[in-house]
Coordinates of C-alpha atoms in Angstrom, one line a residue:
M234 CA 10.0 -0.6 13.5
H235 CA 8.5 2.7 14.6
V236 CA 10.6 5.0 16.7
M237 CA 8.9 7.9 18.4
I238 CA 10.9 10.7 20.1
F239 CA 9.1 13.0 22.5
G240 CA 10.9 16.4 22.5
C241 CA 12.8 15.9 19.3
G242 CA 15.4 18.7 19.6
F243 CA 19.2 18.5 19.2
S244 CA 19.7 15.1 20.9
G245 CA 16.4 13.7 19.6
T246 CA 17.2 14.5 16.0
A247 CA 20.6 12.8 16.4
I248 CA 18.8 9.7 17.7
A249 CA 16.4 9.9 14.8
K250 CA 19.3 9.9 12.4
A251 CA 21.0 7.0 14.1
F252 CA 17.8 4.9 13.7
A253 CA 17.1 6.0 10.2
N254 CA 17.0 3.1 7.8
D255 CA 14.8 1.6 5.0
G256 CA 11.5 0.5 6.5
V257 CA 12.0 2.4 9.8
R258 CA 9.2 4.9 10.6
I259 CA 10.5 7.8 12.7
S260 CA 8.2 10.2 14.5
G261 CA 9.1 13.2 16.7
T262 CA 7.2 15.8 18.8
T263 CA 7.9 19.5 19.2
R264 CA 6.0 22.3 21.1
S265 CA 6.4 24.7 18.2
V266 CA 4.7 24.7 14.7
D267 CA 7.9 26.5 13.4
K268 CA 10.1 23.5 14.3
M269 CA 7.9 21.0 12.6
A270 CA 9.4 21.8 9.1
A271 CA 12.9 21.2 10.4
L272 CA 11.9 17.8 11.7
R273 CA 10.4 16.9 8.4
Q274 CA 13.5 18.0 6.6
N275 CA 15.4 15.4 8.6
G276 CA 12.9 12.6 7.6
I277 CA 11.0 12.8 10.9
E278 CA 7.2 12.6 10.9
A279 CA 6.4 15.7 13.1
F280 CA 3.7 16.0 15.7
L281 CA 2.8 18.9 18.1
F282 CA 2.9 18.0 21.8
D283 CA 2.6 20.7 24.4
G284 CA 3.2 18.4 27.4
E285 CA -0.5 18.7 28.4
T286 CA -2.6 16.8 25.9
V287 CA -2.2 14.0 23.4
D288 CA -4.2 14.9 20.2
D289 CA -5.9 12.3 18.1
D290 CA -3.1 12.2 15.4
L291 CA -0.4 11.6 18.0
R292 CA -2.5 9.0 19.8
R293 CA -3.0 7.1 16.6
A294 CA 0.7 7.2 15.8
L295 CA 1.6 6.1 19.4
G296 CA -0.4 2.9 18.8
S297 CA 2.3 1.4 16.5
V298 CA 5.4 2.6 18.3
T299 CA 8.1 -0.1 19.0
H300 CA 10.8 2.2 20.4
L301 CA 9.9 5.2 22.6
V302 CA 12.4 7.9 23.5
Q303 CA 11.5 10.5 26.1
S304 CA 13.6 13.7 25.9
I305 CA 11.3 16.3 27.5
A306 CA 12.6 17.8 30.7
P307 CA 10.4 17.4 33.7
G308 CA 8.3 20.2 35.2
K309 CA 6.0 19.3 38.1
G310 CA 6.8 15.7 37.2
D311 CA 7.4 14.0 33.8
P312 CA 4.8 15.3 31.4
L313 CA 4.5 12.0 29.5
L314 CA 4.3 9.8 32.6
R315 CA 1.6 12.1 34.0
L316 CA -0.5 11.8 30.8
L317 CA -0.1 8.0 30.7
D318 CA -1.3 8.0 34.3
E319 CA -4.2 10.5 33.9
D320 CA -5.2 10.1 30.3
S321 CA -6.6 7.3 28.3
A322 CA -3.3 7.4 26.3
S323 CA -1.4 4.2 27.0
L324 CA 1.8 2.6 25.8
P325 CA 1.3 0.3 22.8
S326 CA 1.4 -3.4 23.0
S327 CA 4.0 -3.3 20.2
L328 CA 6.5 -1.5 22.4
E329 CA 10.0 -3.2 22.6
W330 CA 12.2 -0.6 24.2
I331 CA 12.1 2.7 26.2
G332 CA 14.9 5.2 26.3
Y333 CA 14.8 8.1 28.8
L334 CA 17.2 11.0 28.4
S335 CA 18.5 12.2 31.7
T336 CA 21.6 14.1 32.8
V337 CA 24.8 13.4 34.8
G338 CA 23.5 16.4 36.9
V339 CA 21.6 13.9 39.0
Y340 CA 24.9 12.8 40.7
G341 CA 25.4 16.2 42.2
D342 CA 28.9 17.3 43.4
H343 CA 31.7 14.7 44.0
K344 CA 34.6 17.2 44.3
G345 CA 36.2 16.0 41.1
A346 CA 36.2 12.3 41.9
W347 CA 35.6 9.6 39.4
I348 CA 32.0 8.2 39.6
D349 CA 29.9 5.6 37.9
E350 CA 26.3 4.4 37.8
E351 CA 26.6 2.8 41.2
T352 CA 27.6 6.2 42.8
P353 CA 24.9 7.5 45.1
C354 CA 23.0 10.5 43.6
V355 CA 23.1 13.7 45.7
P356 CA 21.4 16.1 43.3
V357 CA 21.9 19.8 44.1
S358 CA 19.4 21.6 41.8
G359 CA 15.7 21.2 41.8
R360 CA 15.8 20.3 38.1
S361 CA 18.2 17.4 38.8
K362 CA 15.9 16.1 41.7
E363 CA 13.0 16.1 39.2
R364 CA 15.2 14.2 36.7
L365 CA 15.9 11.5 39.3
E366 CA 12.2 11.1 40.0
A367 CA 11.4 10.8 36.3
E368 CA 14.2 8.2 35.9
A369 CA 12.6 6.1 38.6
G370 CA 9.2 6.5 36.9
W371 CA 10.4 5.3 33.5
L372 CA 12.3 2.4 35.0
A373 CA 9.1 1.4 36.8
M374 CA 7.1 1.8 33.7
G375 CA 9.4 -0.5 31.7
K376 CA 9.1 -3.1 34.5
A377 CA 5.3 -2.8 34.5
C378 CA 5.2 -3.2 30.7
G379 CA 7.8 -6.0 30.6
V380 CA 10.1 -4.1 28.2
P381 CA 13.7 -2.9 28.8
A382 CA 13.8 0.8 29.9
A383 CA 17.2 2.5 29.6
V384 CA 18.1 5.7 31.4
L385 CA 20.7 7.6 29.4
R386 CA 22.5 10.0 31.7
L387 CA 24.0 12.6 29.3
S388 CA 26.9 14.9 30.0
G389 CA 27.5 18.3 28.3
I390 CA 26.2 18.0 24.7
Y391 CA 28.0 19.5 21.7
G392 CA 28.2 18.8 18.0
P393 CA 27.6 20.5 14.7
G394 CA 26.1 23.9 15.3
R395 CA 26.6 23.8 19.0
N396 CA 30.3 24.0 20.1
A397 CA 33.2 26.1 21.1
F398 CA 33.9 27.2 17.5
C399 CA 30.4 28.7 17.3
N400 CA 30.9 30.5 20.5
L401 CA 34.3 31.9 19.4
D402 CA 32.8 32.9 16.1
K403 CA 29.9 34.8 17.8
G404 CA 32.3 36.3 20.3
T405 CA 30.4 34.7 23.3
A406 CA 33.2 32.2 24.3
R407 CA 34.5 32.8 27.8
R408 CA 37.6 31.3 29.4
L409 CA 36.5 31.0 33.0
I410 CA 39.0 29.6 35.5
K411 CA 37.9 27.8 38.6
K412 CA 40.6 25.8 40.4
D413 CA 40.4 22.0 39.7
Q414 CA 37.0 22.3 38.0
V415 CA 36.2 19.7 35.3
F416 CA 33.2 19.0 33.1
N417 CA 32.1 16.0 31.2
R418 CA 31.1 16.1 27.5
I419 CA 29.4 14.0 24.8
R420 CA 29.3 14.5 21.1
V421 CA 25.6 14.5 20.0
E422 CA 26.2 11.8 17.3
D423 CA 27.4 9.4 20.1
I424 CA 24.1 10.0 21.9
G425 CA 22.3 8.8 18.9
A426 CA 24.6 5.8 18.4
A427 CA 24.3 4.8 22.1
A428 CA 20.5 4.9 22.0
R429 CA 20.4 2.7 19.0
F430 CA 23.0 0.3 20.5
L431 CA 21.1 -0.1 23.8
S432 CA 17.8 -0.7 21.9
E433 CA 19.4 -3.2 19.5
H434 CA 20.8 -5.2 22.4
G435 CA 17.6 -5.0 24.5
L436 CA 19.4 -3.2 27.3
G437 CA 17.7 -1.4 30.2
G438 CA 18.9 0.2 33.3
I439 CA 21.1 3.2 33.9
Y440 CA 24.0 4.2 31.5
N441 CA 26.4 7.2 31.6
I442 CA 26.6 8.6 28.1
T443 CA 29.9 10.6 28.3
D444 CA 33.2 10.6 26.5
D445 CA 36.6 9.4 27.9
R446 CA 38.0 12.7 28.8
P447 CA 36.5 15.0 31.5
G448 CA 38.5 18.2 31.6
P449 CA 38.6 21.9 32.5
P450 CA 36.2 23.9 30.4
Q451 CA 38.8 26.6 29.5
D452 CA 41.0 23.9 27.8
V453 CA 38.2 23.2 25.3
I454 CA 38.1 26.9 24.3
V455 CA 41.9 27.1 24.0
E456 CA 41.9 24.0 21.8
A457 CA 39.1 25.3 19.5
A458 CA 40.9 28.7 19.2
R459 CA 44.1 26.9 18.3
L460 CA 42.4 25.0 15.5
M461 CA 40.7 28.2 14.2
G462 CA 44.0 30.1 14.3
V463 CA 42.5 32.8 16.6
E464 CA 43.4 34.1 20.0
P465 CA 41.4 32.6 22.8
P466 CA 39.5 35.0 25.0
P467 CA 41.3 36.3 28.1
E468 CA 41.1 34.3 31.3
Q469 CA 38.5 35.3 33.8
A470 CA 38.3 34.3 37.5
F471 CA 35.1 32.4 38.1
E472 CA 34.6 34.0 41.5
T473 CA 34.3 37.5 40.0
A474 CA 32.7 36.7 36.6
E475 CA 29.2 37.8 35.8
L476 CA 27.1 34.7 35.4
T477 CA 23.5 33.8 35.4
P478 CA 22.4 31.8 38.4
M479 CA 22.0 28.7 36.2
A480 CA 25.5 29.0 34.7
R481 CA 26.9 29.5 38.2
S482 CA 25.1 26.5 39.5
F483 CA 26.8 24.2 36.9
Y484 CA 30.2 25.2 38.4
G485 CA 28.9 24.0 41.8
E486 CA 29.2 20.4 40.6
N487 CA 32.5 18.8 39.9
K488 CA 33.0 15.2 38.9
R489 CA 34.6 12.8 36.5
V490 CA 31.9 10.5 35.0
S491 CA 32.9 7.0 33.9
N492 CA 31.5 5.4 30.7
A493 CA 33.0 2.0 31.6
K494 CA 29.6 0.3 31.9
L495 CA 28.5 1.3 28.4
K496 CA 31.9 0.2 26.9
A497 CA 31.7 -3.1 28.8
A498 CA 28.4 -3.7 27.1
G499 CA 30.3 -3.4 23.7
F500 CA 29.6 0.2 22.7
E501 CA 32.4 2.0 20.8
F502 CA 32.5 5.8 20.8
S503 CA 33.1 7.5 17.5
F504 CA 34.2 10.7 19.3
P505 CA 36.0 9.4 22.5
D506 CA 37.6 12.8 23.4
Y507 CA 37.1 16.5 22.6
P508 CA 40.5 17.2 20.9
M509 CA 39.9 14.6 18.1
S510 CA 36.2 15.5 18.0
L511 CA 36.9 19.2 17.6
A512 CA 39.6 18.5 15.0
Q513 CA 37.0 16.4 13.0
L514 CA 34.4 19.2 13.2
W515 CA 36.9 21.8 12.1
Q516 CA 38.4 19.8 9.2
D517 CA 35.1 18.7 7.6
G518 CA 33.6 22.2 8.1
R519 CA 30.4 20.9 9.8
W520 CA 31.0 22.9 13.0
R521 CA 28.5 25.5 11.9
G522 CA 25.8 22.9 11.7

């Protein structure tokens, strides 16, 4: 087995760890020479990929790939699909499964209602519209190659080194209050486990990768502060808070995303809700990463 992860960042590294086993070759790409050492420390064979060209080393490695994971955000289209179209780079004959990491942002705003994979997508932001186009491109690529292509729609990602404890510790945590607002979350290790599960079962199509408990963002901060034994930051009204345009845009979408399809396929979450997940991160001391 040869797993290659394009854009091997926080989620990609978790996927690499989920697949790691004797006899499994794991490769990952990054845009930065500095990040190559971190990939190697995690047992990942590191390649540079700037989204524009496939060098000879990467092309050779691509030739033996059995499991391809694409995690790079689109920009004027999906960079890897564009190269596969324009370049002589092609998907290997050994390919058995494709995974494309997308976002629940493609659904747009549903005013707090429960939604699932059958819910029509009404993306608000340009970046979510591009994601939807990339999803369609990878599903079509899988069909053309005759291999299952799974679209993993991820909710808000957190885990060791990226969580409410870190924000409280750095003094950057904010308790923003917007009436009836909820967000969906997913622990990064469950992203890795879900990718491995879908590949092992040869599953393609669209899957929401999100935990059981959508909830108000301020509640997560309060729970993390309780576990740390510190005072949570003061409440701030969303309407008057100073936010970047991107941060404000996240609050323009409100939905409760169902994971029932993934569970029905037989997947079991290790971190099904944020209270137990935060407690585990705090107790084992891995919250810092």
